[in-house]
Amino acid sequence: MQSAAGSAAPIGDMMIVVGDALFGQGHGRTFMLIEALTVFLALIGTTLSCINTGARVTYAMGRDQEVPEHFGLLHDKNLSPHRAIWTLAAISAVIGCIALLMVFGDAGAPSDATIQALPHGFWSSFGYSTHDKMASLPNTLTLITLASNFGTFLLYGLSCFTCIVCYHKHPNFKPIRHLFIPVFGLAANLVCMAFYLIGPFLGYGTKMEPLLALGIAAVWAIYGGIYFTRSSRKSGKTTLIPSRTSVVL
């Protein structure tokens, strides 16, 4: 425990300690490897579910002409939104490559001596420069993670807000389900998003990654808003609903 602060893999080391305590000395490493395998499988499953869910949402948006119409087409044999799936898979691959460009940027930049001690070959020539240059660049893995999580917080927050609005004065309205829980969820997501701005100034982490993540989210929101507005005008649809009607949920 005294050397935990200098551990390169603290979670793995803790799993070894727990495994040795629960299953006997020497079994902690096996316990850690099994745990790592389950986490790896969970990450693959989460990635696939995100791509599948995103593809179907993109397909629905294509049907509603909120994105290019070709995303709203199904495969002629298996009836899957194949164009949306392949597009999101390609985008995910590109984003994954960008995330690995500067994994040791910003505060995680290694010293020049550590960089010189690395094996000098074809692969080690990518992503490593000098300590000062790497420290001046953002950690791309953290940047992409924060940008992705900001969109998740925004989606969940809007979902809670939509629940509050849709069930307001509805005959099936339940205070706990349709007011207190959504309000708590909305507040929690707003706090998480606000921490992108507040956290770095309180000394938690660095400023480059969260601020750049907010910039990416802002650019994406502006582009999406412009496209949606133009598409609505072109199709003769109103951007905002002019009047409220009763809808049975």
GROMACS .gro file of C-alpha atoms in nm:
model
  249
    1MET     CA    1   0.000   0.000   0.000
    2GLN     CA    2   0.294   0.234   0.059
    3SER     CA    3   0.400   0.198  -0.306
    4ALA     CA    4   0.047   0.238  -0.447
    5ALA     CA    5   0.107   0.605  -0.533
    6GLY     CA    6   0.386   0.510  -0.771
    7SER     CA    7   0.207   0.214  -0.929
    8ALA     CA    8   0.173   0.213  -1.307
    9ALA     CA    9  -0.147   0.005  -1.282
   10PRO     CA   10  -0.306   0.076  -0.940
   11ILE     CA   11  -0.637  -0.099  -1.014
   12GLY     CA   12  -0.458  -0.414  -1.126
   13ASP     CA   13  -0.236  -0.407  -0.818
   14MET     CA   14  -0.540  -0.367  -0.593
   15MET     CA   15  -0.707  -0.663  -0.763
   16ILE     CA   16  -0.395  -0.872  -0.694
   17VAL     CA   17  -0.403  -0.774  -0.327
   18VAL     CA   18  -0.775  -0.855  -0.302
   19GLY     CA   19  -0.730  -1.185  -0.488
   20ASP     CA   20  -0.448  -1.295  -0.261
   21ALA     CA   21  -0.659  -1.210   0.045
   22LEU     CA   22  -0.971  -1.391  -0.079
   23PHE     CA   23  -0.834  -1.694  -0.265
   24GLY     CA   24  -0.493  -1.743  -0.109
   25GLN     CA   25  -0.143  -1.623  -0.178
   26GLY     CA   26  -0.045  -1.650  -0.543
   27HIS     CA   27  -0.399  -1.645  -0.683
   28GLY     CA   28  -0.428  -1.267  -0.694
   29ARG     CA   29  -0.271  -1.237  -1.041
   30THR     CA   30  -0.514  -1.492  -1.184
   31PHE     CA   31  -0.801  -1.300  -1.026
   32MET     CA   32  -0.670  -0.976  -1.179
   33LEU     CA   33  -0.638  -1.130  -1.528
   34ILE     CA   34  -0.992  -1.270  -1.514
   35GLU     CA   35  -1.120  -0.929  -1.404
   36ALA     CA   36  -0.928  -0.760  -1.689
   37LEU     CA   37  -1.077  -1.005  -1.940
   38THR     CA   38  -1.432  -0.932  -1.822
   39VAL     CA   39  -1.367  -0.557  -1.847
   40PHE     CA   40  -1.230  -0.605  -2.200
   41LEU     CA   41  -1.540  -0.802  -2.305
   42ALA     CA   42  -1.764  -0.540  -2.143
   43LEU     CA   43  -1.591  -0.265  -2.342
   44ILE     CA   44  -1.643  -0.456  -2.667
   45GLY     CA   45  -2.010  -0.513  -2.583
   46THR     CA   46  -2.060  -0.148  -2.490
   47THR     CA   47  -1.894  -0.033  -2.812
   48LEU     CA   48  -2.110  -0.261  -3.025
   49SER     CA   49  -2.428  -0.154  -2.845
   50CYS     CA   50  -2.337   0.212  -2.892
   51ILE     CA   51  -2.275   0.162  -3.264
   52ASN     CA   52  -2.598  -0.036  -3.309
   53THR     CA   53  -2.802   0.215  -3.110
   54GLY     CA   54  -2.640   0.510  -3.284
   55ALA     CA   55  -2.702   0.351  -3.625
   56ARG     CA   56  -3.071   0.306  -3.555
   57VAL     CA   57  -3.105   0.660  -3.421
   58THR     CA   58  -2.925   0.786  -3.732
   59TYR     CA   59  -3.160   0.574  -3.945
   60ALA     CA   60  -3.464   0.729  -3.777
   61MET     CA   61  -3.317   1.078  -3.827
   62GLY     CA   62  -3.262   0.993  -4.193
   63ARG     CA   63  -3.625   0.890  -4.226
   64ASP     CA   64  -3.726   1.223  -4.072
   65GLN     CA   65  -3.482   1.406  -4.304
   66GLU     CA   66  -3.286   1.544  -4.007
   67VAL     CA   67  -2.966   1.399  -4.161
   68PRO     CA   68  -2.899   1.309  -4.528
   69GLU     CA   69  -3.177   1.084  -4.660
   70HIS     CA   70  -2.950   0.794  -4.759
   71PHE     CA   71  -2.903   0.716  -4.387
   72GLY     CA   72  -3.274   0.631  -4.377
   73LEU     CA   73  -3.242   0.341  -4.622
   74LEU     CA   74  -3.246  -0.025  -4.520
   75HIS     CA   75  -3.049  -0.312  -4.671
   76ASP     CA   76  -3.252  -0.489  -4.939
   77LYS     CA   77  -3.188  -0.837  -4.789
   78ASN     CA   78  -3.136  -0.820  -4.412
   79LEU     CA   79  -3.326  -0.491  -4.358
   80SER     CA   80  -3.049  -0.340  -4.146
   81PRO     CA   81  -2.952   0.032  -4.160
   82HIS     CA   82  -2.624  -0.069  -4.324
   83ARG     CA   83  -2.520   0.277  -4.441
   84ALA     CA   84  -2.557   0.425  -4.094
   85ILE     CA   85  -2.372   0.128  -3.940
   86TRP     CA   86  -2.073   0.153  -4.176
   87THR     CA   87  -2.060   0.531  -4.147
   88LEU     CA   88  -2.057   0.522  -3.766
   89ALA     CA   89  -1.802   0.239  -3.767
   90ALA     CA   90  -1.571   0.445  -3.991
   91ILE     CA   91  -1.617   0.755  -3.775
   92SER     CA   92  -1.549   0.551  -3.460
   93ALA     CA   93  -1.229   0.410  -3.613
   94VAL     CA   94  -1.104   0.759  -3.705
   95ILE     CA   95  -1.188   0.896  -3.360
   96GLY     CA   96  -1.011   0.598  -3.200
   97CYS     CA   97  -0.696   0.671  -3.402
   98ILE     CA   98  -0.710   1.039  -3.305
   99ALA     CA   99  -0.746   0.941  -2.939
  100LEU     CA  100  -0.417   0.750  -2.957
  101LEU     CA  101  -0.215   1.024  -3.125
  102MET     CA  102  -0.087   1.182  -2.802
  103VAL     CA  103  -0.168   0.950  -2.513
  104PHE     CA  104   0.121   1.093  -2.308
  105GLY     CA  105   0.045   1.458  -2.372
  106ASP     CA  106  -0.005   1.740  -2.122
  107ALA     CA  107   0.059   1.639  -1.758
  108GLY     CA  108   0.145   1.281  -1.855
  109ALA     CA  109   0.442   1.379  -2.071
  110PRO     CA  110   0.744   1.159  -1.985
  111SER     CA  111   1.085   1.306  -1.923
  112ASP     CA  112   1.339   1.336  -2.203
  113ALA     CA  113   1.547   1.062  -2.040
  114THR     CA  114   1.248   0.825  -2.044
  115ILE     CA  115   1.182   0.905  -2.410
  116GLN     CA  116   1.545   0.840  -2.502
  117ALA     CA  117   1.533   0.506  -2.319
  118LEU     CA  118   1.249   0.381  -2.540
  119PRO     CA  119   1.333   0.133  -2.819
  120HIS     CA  120   1.406   0.338  -3.130
  121GLY     CA  121   1.219   0.189  -3.421
  122PHE     CA  122   0.942   0.253  -3.670
  123TRP     CA  123   0.652   0.248  -3.422
  124SER     CA  124   0.831   0.441  -3.148
  125SER     CA  125   0.880   0.732  -3.387
  126PHE     CA  126   0.507   0.809  -3.369
  127GLY     CA  127   0.358   0.997  -3.075
  128TYR     CA  128   0.687   1.079  -2.905
  129SER     CA  129   0.874   1.406  -2.938
  130THR     CA  130   1.035   1.594  -2.650
  131HIS     CA  131   0.901   1.647  -2.301
  132ASP     CA  132   0.830   2.017  -2.358
  133LYS     CA  133   0.648   1.962  -2.688
  134MET     CA  134   0.440   1.675  -2.550
  135ALA     CA  135   0.357   1.874  -2.236
  136SER     CA  136   0.228   2.159  -2.452
  137LEU     CA  137  -0.016   1.929  -2.635
  138PRO     CA  138  -0.341   1.789  -2.491
  139ASN     CA  139  -0.377   1.428  -2.392
  140THR     CA  140  -0.582   1.309  -2.690
  141LEU     CA  141  -0.721   1.002  -2.512
  142THR     CA  142  -0.855   1.217  -2.227
  143LEU     CA  143  -0.978   1.477  -2.477
  144ILE     CA  144  -1.183   1.229  -2.680
  145THR     CA  145  -1.315   1.065  -2.363
  146LEU     CA  146  -1.433   1.398  -2.221
  147ALA     CA  147  -1.589   1.503  -2.553
  148SER     CA  148  -1.777   1.174  -2.575
  149ASN     CA  149  -1.892   1.188  -2.214
  150PHE     CA  150  -2.016   1.546  -2.256
  151GLY     CA  151  -2.249   1.428  -2.531
  152THR     CA  152  -2.369   1.148  -2.305
  153PHE     CA  153  -2.440   1.389  -2.018
  154LEU     CA  154  -2.626   1.617  -2.258
  155LEU     CA  155  -2.834   1.331  -2.399
  156TYR     CA  156  -2.933   1.199  -2.056
  157GLY     CA  157  -3.008   1.550  -1.932
  158LEU     CA  158  -3.235   1.621  -2.230
  159SER     CA  159  -3.405   1.284  -2.181
  160CYS     CA  160  -3.488   1.380  -1.820
  161PHE     CA  161  -3.608   1.723  -1.932
  162THR     CA  162  -3.826   1.564  -2.204
  163CYS     CA  163  -3.982   1.331  -1.947
  164ILE     CA  164  -4.074   1.628  -1.726
  165VAL     CA  165  -4.229   1.822  -2.016
  166CYS     CA  166  -4.417   1.529  -2.171
  167TYR     CA  167  -4.578   1.414  -1.846
  168HIS     CA  168  -4.670   1.761  -1.724
  169LYS     CA  169  -5.049   1.760  -1.658
  170HIS     CA  170  -5.069   1.411  -1.810
  171PRO     CA  171  -5.334   1.173  -1.666
  172ASN     CA  172  -5.064   0.912  -1.596
  173PHE     CA  173  -4.840   1.161  -1.415
  174LYS     CA  174  -4.656   1.020  -1.111
  175PRO     CA  175  -4.462   1.270  -0.898
  176ILE     CA  176  -4.175   1.033  -0.817
  177ARG     CA  177  -4.137   0.884  -1.165
  178HIS     CA  178  -4.206   1.187  -1.378
  179LEU     CA  179  -4.083   1.477  -1.165
  180PHE     CA  180  -3.847   1.398  -0.876
  181ILE     CA  181  -3.634   1.133  -1.051
  182PRO     CA  182  -3.603   1.329  -1.380
  183VAL     CA  183  -3.524   1.651  -1.189
  184PHE     CA  184  -3.250   1.469  -0.998
  185GLY     CA  185  -3.113   1.320  -1.321
  186LEU     CA  186  -3.121   1.658  -1.496
  187ALA     CA  187  -2.943   1.827  -1.205
  188ALA     CA  188  -2.679   1.553  -1.186
  189ASN     CA  189  -2.600   1.578  -1.557
  190LEU     CA  190  -2.584   1.958  -1.541
  191VAL     CA  191  -2.336   1.932  -1.254
  192CYS     CA  192  -2.121   1.691  -1.455
  193MET     CA  193  -2.123   1.925  -1.754
  194ALA     CA  194  -2.048   2.229  -1.537
  195PHE     CA  195  -1.749   2.047  -1.390
  196TYR     CA  196  -1.580   2.071  -1.730
  197LEU     CA  197  -1.544   2.445  -1.665
  198ILE     CA  198  -1.519   2.452  -1.287
  199GLY     CA  199  -1.295   2.149  -1.224
  200PRO     CA  200  -0.972   2.270  -1.387
  201PHE     CA  201  -0.987   2.604  -1.203
  202LEU     CA  202  -1.026   2.418  -0.872
  203GLY     CA  203  -0.707   2.227  -0.933
  204TYR     CA  204  -0.864   1.901  -1.059
  205GLY     CA  205  -0.676   1.803  -1.373
  206THR     CA  206  -0.555   2.036  -1.645
  207LYS     CA  207  -0.743   2.291  -1.851
  208MET     CA  208  -0.665   2.190  -2.209
  209GLU     CA  209  -0.865   1.868  -2.236
  210PRO     CA  210  -1.201   1.977  -2.082
  211LEU     CA  211  -1.199   2.316  -2.258
  212LEU     CA  212  -1.114   2.159  -2.594
  213ALA     CA  213  -1.385   1.897  -2.535
  214LEU     CA  214  -1.634   2.181  -2.482
  215GLY     CA  215  -1.508   2.340  -2.803
  216ILE     CA  216  -1.565   2.016  -2.997
  217ALA     CA  217  -1.916   1.987  -2.852
  218ALA     CA  218  -1.990   2.351  -2.941
  219VAL     CA  219  -1.872   2.311  -3.301
  220TRP     CA  220  -2.075   1.992  -3.342
  221ALA     CA  221  -2.384   2.159  -3.191
  222ILE     CA  222  -2.352   2.463  -3.417
  223TYR     CA  223  -2.311   2.247  -3.726
  224GLY     CA  224  -2.604   2.026  -3.627
  225GLY     CA  225  -2.824   2.326  -3.554
  226ILE     CA  226  -2.745   2.491  -3.889
  227TYR     CA  227  -2.808   2.169  -4.080
  228PHE     CA  228  -3.133   2.099  -3.896
  229THR     CA  229  -3.261   2.453  -3.953
  230ARG     CA  230  -3.177   2.449  -4.324
  231SER     CA  231  -3.324   2.101  -4.368
  232SER     CA  232  -3.645   2.207  -4.192
  233ARG     CA  233  -3.684   2.512  -4.413
  234LYS     CA  234  -3.613   2.312  -4.727
  235SER     CA  235  -3.876   2.049  -4.642
  236GLY     CA  236  -4.129   2.307  -4.523
  237LYS     CA  237  -4.123   2.186  -4.163
  238THR     CA  238  -4.120   2.415  -3.864
  239THR     CA  239  -3.814   2.401  -3.642
  240LEU     CA  240  -4.021   2.453  -3.326
  241ILE     CA  241  -4.373   2.322  -3.260
  242PRO     CA  242  -4.608   2.623  -3.291
  243SER     CA  243  -4.879   2.486  -3.061
  244ARG     CA  244  -4.908   2.217  -2.797
  245THR     CA  245  -5.143   1.925  -2.857
  246SER     CA  246  -5.244   1.640  -2.630
  247VAL     CA  247  -5.047   1.324  -2.699
  248VAL     CA  248  -5.125   0.986  -2.546
  249LEU     CA  249  -4.803   0.822  -2.422
   0.00000   0.00000   0.00000
